[in-house]
Short mmCIF file of C-alpha atoms in Angstrom, two decimals:
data_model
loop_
_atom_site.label_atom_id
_atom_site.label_comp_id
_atom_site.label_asym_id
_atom_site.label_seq_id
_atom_site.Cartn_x
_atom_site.Cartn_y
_atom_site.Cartn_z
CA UNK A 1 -12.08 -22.07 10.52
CA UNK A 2 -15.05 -20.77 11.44
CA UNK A 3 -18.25 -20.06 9.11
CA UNK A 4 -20.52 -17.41 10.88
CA UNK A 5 -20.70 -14.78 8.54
CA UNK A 6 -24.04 -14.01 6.34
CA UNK A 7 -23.54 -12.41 3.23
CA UNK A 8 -26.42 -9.82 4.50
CA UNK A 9 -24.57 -9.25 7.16
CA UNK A 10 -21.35 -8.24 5.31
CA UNK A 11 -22.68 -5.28 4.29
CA UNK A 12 -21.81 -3.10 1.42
CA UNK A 13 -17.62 -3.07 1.66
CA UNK A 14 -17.08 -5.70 3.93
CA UNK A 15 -14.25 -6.88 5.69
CA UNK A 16 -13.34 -10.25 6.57
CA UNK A 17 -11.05 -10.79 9.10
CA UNK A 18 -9.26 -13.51 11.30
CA UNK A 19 -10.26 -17.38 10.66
CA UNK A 20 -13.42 -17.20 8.58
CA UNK A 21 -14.77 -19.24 5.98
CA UNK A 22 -17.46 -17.41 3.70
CA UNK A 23 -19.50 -18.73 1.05
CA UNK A 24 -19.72 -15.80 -1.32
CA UNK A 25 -19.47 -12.52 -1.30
CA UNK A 26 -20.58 -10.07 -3.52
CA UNK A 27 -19.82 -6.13 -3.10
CA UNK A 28 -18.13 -2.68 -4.81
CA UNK A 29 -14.84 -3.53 -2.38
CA UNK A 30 -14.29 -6.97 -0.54
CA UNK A 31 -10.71 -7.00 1.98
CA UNK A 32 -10.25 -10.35 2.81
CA UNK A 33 -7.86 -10.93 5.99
CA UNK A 34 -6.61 -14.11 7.32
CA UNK A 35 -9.82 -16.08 5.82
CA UNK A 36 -11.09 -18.09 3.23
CA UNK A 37 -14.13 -17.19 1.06
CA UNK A 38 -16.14 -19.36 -1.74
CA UNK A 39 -16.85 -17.04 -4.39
CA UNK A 40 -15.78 -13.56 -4.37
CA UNK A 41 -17.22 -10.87 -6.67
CA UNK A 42 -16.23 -7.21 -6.48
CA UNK A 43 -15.18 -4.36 -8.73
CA UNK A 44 -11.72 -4.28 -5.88
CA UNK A 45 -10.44 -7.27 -4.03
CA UNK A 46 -7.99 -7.27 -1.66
CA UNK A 47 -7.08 -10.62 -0.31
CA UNK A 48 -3.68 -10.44 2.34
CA UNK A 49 -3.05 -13.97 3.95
CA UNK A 50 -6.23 -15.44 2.64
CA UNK A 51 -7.72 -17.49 0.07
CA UNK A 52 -10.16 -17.69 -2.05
CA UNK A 53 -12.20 -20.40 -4.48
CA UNK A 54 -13.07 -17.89 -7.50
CA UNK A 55 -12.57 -14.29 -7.61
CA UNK A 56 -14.19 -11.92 -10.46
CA UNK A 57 -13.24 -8.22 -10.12
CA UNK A 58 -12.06 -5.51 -12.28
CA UNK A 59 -9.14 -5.37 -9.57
CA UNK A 60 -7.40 -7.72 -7.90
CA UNK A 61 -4.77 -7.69 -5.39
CA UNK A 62 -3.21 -11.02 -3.25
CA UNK A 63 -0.31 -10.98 -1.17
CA UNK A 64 0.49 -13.85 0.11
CA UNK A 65 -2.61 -15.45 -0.31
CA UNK A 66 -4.10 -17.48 -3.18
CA UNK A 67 -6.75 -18.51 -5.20
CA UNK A 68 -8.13 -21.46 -7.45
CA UNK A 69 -9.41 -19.24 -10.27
CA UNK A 70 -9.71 -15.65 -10.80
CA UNK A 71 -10.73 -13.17 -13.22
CA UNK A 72 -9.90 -9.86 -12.95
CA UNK A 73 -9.13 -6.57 -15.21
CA UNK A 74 -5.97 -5.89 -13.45
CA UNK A 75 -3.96 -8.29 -11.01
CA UNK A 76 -1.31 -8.31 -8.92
CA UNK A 77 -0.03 -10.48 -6.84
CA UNK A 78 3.19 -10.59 -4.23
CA UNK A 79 3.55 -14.08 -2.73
CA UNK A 80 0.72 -15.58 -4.13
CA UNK A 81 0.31 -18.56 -6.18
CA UNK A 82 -2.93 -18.95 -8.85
CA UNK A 83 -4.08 -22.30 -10.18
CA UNK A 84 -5.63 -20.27 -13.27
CA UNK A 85 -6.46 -16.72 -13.98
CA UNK A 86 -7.73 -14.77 -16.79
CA UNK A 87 -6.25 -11.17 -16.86
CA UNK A 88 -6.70 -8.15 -19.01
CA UNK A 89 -3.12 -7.19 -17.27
CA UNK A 90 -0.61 -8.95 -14.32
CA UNK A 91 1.91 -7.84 -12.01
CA UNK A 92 3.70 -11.04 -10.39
CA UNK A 93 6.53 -10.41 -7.62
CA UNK A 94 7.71 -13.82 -6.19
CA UNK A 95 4.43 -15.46 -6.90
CA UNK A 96 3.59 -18.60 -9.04
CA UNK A 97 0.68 -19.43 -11.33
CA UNK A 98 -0.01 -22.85 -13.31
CA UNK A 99 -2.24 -21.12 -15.79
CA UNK A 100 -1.75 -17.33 -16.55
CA UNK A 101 -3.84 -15.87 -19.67
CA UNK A 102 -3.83 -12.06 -20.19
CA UNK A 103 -5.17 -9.96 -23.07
CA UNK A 104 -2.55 -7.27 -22.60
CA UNK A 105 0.98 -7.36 -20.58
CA UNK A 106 2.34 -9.52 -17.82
CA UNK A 107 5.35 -8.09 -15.63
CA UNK A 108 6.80 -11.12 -13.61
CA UNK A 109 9.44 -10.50 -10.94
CA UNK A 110 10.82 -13.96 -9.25
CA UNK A 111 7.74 -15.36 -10.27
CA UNK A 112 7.39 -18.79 -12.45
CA UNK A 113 4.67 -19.62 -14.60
CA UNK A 114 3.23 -23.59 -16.10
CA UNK A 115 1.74 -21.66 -18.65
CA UNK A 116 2.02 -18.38 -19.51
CA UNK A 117 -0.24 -17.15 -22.87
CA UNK A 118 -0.19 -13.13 -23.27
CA UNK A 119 -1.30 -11.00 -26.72
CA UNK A 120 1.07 -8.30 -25.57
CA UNK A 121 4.63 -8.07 -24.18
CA UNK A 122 5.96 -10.20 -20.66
CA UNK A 123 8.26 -8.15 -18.94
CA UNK A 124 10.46 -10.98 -16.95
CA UNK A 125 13.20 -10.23 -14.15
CA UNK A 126 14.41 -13.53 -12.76
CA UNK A 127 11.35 -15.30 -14.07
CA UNK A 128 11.10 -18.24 -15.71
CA UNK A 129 8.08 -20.51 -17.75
CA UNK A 130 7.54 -23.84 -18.74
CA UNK A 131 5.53 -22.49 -21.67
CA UNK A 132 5.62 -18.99 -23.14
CA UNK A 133 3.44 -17.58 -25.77
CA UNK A 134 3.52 -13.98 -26.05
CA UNK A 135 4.05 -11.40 -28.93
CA UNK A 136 7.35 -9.64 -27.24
CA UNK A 137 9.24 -10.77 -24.45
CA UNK A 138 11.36 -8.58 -22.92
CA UNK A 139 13.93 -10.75 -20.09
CA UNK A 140 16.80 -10.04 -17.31
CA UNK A 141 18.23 -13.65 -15.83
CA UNK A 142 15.09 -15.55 -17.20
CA UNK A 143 13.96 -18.79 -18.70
CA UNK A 144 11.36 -20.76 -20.46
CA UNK A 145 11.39 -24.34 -21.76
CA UNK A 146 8.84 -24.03 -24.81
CA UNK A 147 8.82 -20.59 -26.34
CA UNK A 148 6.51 -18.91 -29.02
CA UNK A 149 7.32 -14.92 -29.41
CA UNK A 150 7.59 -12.55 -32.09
CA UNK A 151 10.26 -10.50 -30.52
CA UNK A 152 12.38 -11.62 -27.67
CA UNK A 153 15.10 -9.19 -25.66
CA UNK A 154 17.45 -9.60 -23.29
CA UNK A 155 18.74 -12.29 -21.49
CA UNK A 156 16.39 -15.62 -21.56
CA UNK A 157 17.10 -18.85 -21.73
CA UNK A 158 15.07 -21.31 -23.84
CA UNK A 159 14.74 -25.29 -24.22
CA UNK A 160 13.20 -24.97 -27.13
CA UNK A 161 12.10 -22.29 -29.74
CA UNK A 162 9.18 -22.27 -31.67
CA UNK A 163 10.55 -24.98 -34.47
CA UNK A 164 11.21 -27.38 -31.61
CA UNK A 165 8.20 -26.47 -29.28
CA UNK A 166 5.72 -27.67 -32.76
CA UNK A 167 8.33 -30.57 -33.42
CA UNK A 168 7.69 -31.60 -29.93
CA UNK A 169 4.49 -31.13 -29.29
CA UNK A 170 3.49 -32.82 -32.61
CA UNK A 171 5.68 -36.44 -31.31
CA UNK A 172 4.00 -36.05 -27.93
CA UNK A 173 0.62 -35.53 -29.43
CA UNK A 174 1.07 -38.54 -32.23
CA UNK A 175 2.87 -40.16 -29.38
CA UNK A 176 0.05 -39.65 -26.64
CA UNK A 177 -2.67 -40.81 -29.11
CA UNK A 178 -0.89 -44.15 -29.79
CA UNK A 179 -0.56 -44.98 -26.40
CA UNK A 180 -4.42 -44.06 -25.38
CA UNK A 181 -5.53 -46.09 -28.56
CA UNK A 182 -2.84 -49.08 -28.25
CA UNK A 183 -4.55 -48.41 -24.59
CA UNK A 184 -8.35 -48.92 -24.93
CA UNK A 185 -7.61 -51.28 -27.68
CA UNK A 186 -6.07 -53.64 -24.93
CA UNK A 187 -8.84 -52.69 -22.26
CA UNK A 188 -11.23 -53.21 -24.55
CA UNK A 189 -10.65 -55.78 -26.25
CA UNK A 190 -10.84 -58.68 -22.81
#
């Protein structure tokens, strides 16, 4: 990849297209096409077949592209995959994200989550999440291993429920302590 682009030379909605590598860009609309960029921050982002460091923007859109971090009002994403994102509201359609925190609702379609923490509902369609907090959950053909929800509909299969997912997490907690301790007591103590 190539870096030749100037971000005064982007002008006011750029474009970014074929095998480009920019260090930040900052604009009302950024498309991204087929390259990488830095830091992106716009009020729209468009990212198709690219990737991107950090992204802040009231919307964001990735399809088949991907991104570190992002924060964005709205986001949706088809093919993408997220390492974390922070989200007012998200639309996933085969797409994956380790970390997924929104303030409102998440709709996932053939998507999978690590973690998935939303203060509204989670729409899921052949979805699944290895932890779920949310205040409804609404699922066709779904799953999640640890599971905290108010209200849960449909057809979703859980590990464990909220009585298990503390039980657990308390043992691996008490159980992870002990070892780091039991650890630097050992390390320390030559």
């Amino acid at each position: 990849m190539e870096q030749d682009f100037k971000i005064a030379e982007l002008g006011e909605n750029p474009e970014i297209k074929g095998e480009h590598l920019v260090e930040e860009v900052s604009a009302q609309e950024v498309n991204i096409t087929h390259s990488g960029v830095h830091d992106v921050r716009a009020a729209t982002v468009t990212m198709r077949q690219a990737g991107a460091h950090s992204v802040s923007a009231d919307h964001l859109t990735i399809k088949q592209g991907g991104a570190v971090k992002a924060e964005a009002e709205k986001l949706e994403m088809t093919q993408g995959c997220l390492v974390a994102a922070k989200t007012q509201k998200a639309n996933l359609n085969t797409s994956l994200a380790n970390v997924l925190i929104a303030q409102e609702d998440v709709t996932m379609e053939q998507s999978g989550a690590q973690v998935l923490l939303a203060k509204g509902e989670v729409h899921m369609d052949q979805s699944g999440a290895v932890l779920l907090v949310a205040r409804n959950v609404k699922a066709e053909h779904s799953g999640a291993t640890f599971l905290i929800a108010r209200k849960i509909e449909g057809d979703l299969t859980v590990s464990f429920g909220p009585r298990e997912s503390f039980i657990f997490g308390t043992v691996a907690g008490l159980v992870g302590g002990l070892t780091y301790y039991l650890f630097r007591r050992l390390h320390l103590g030559r």
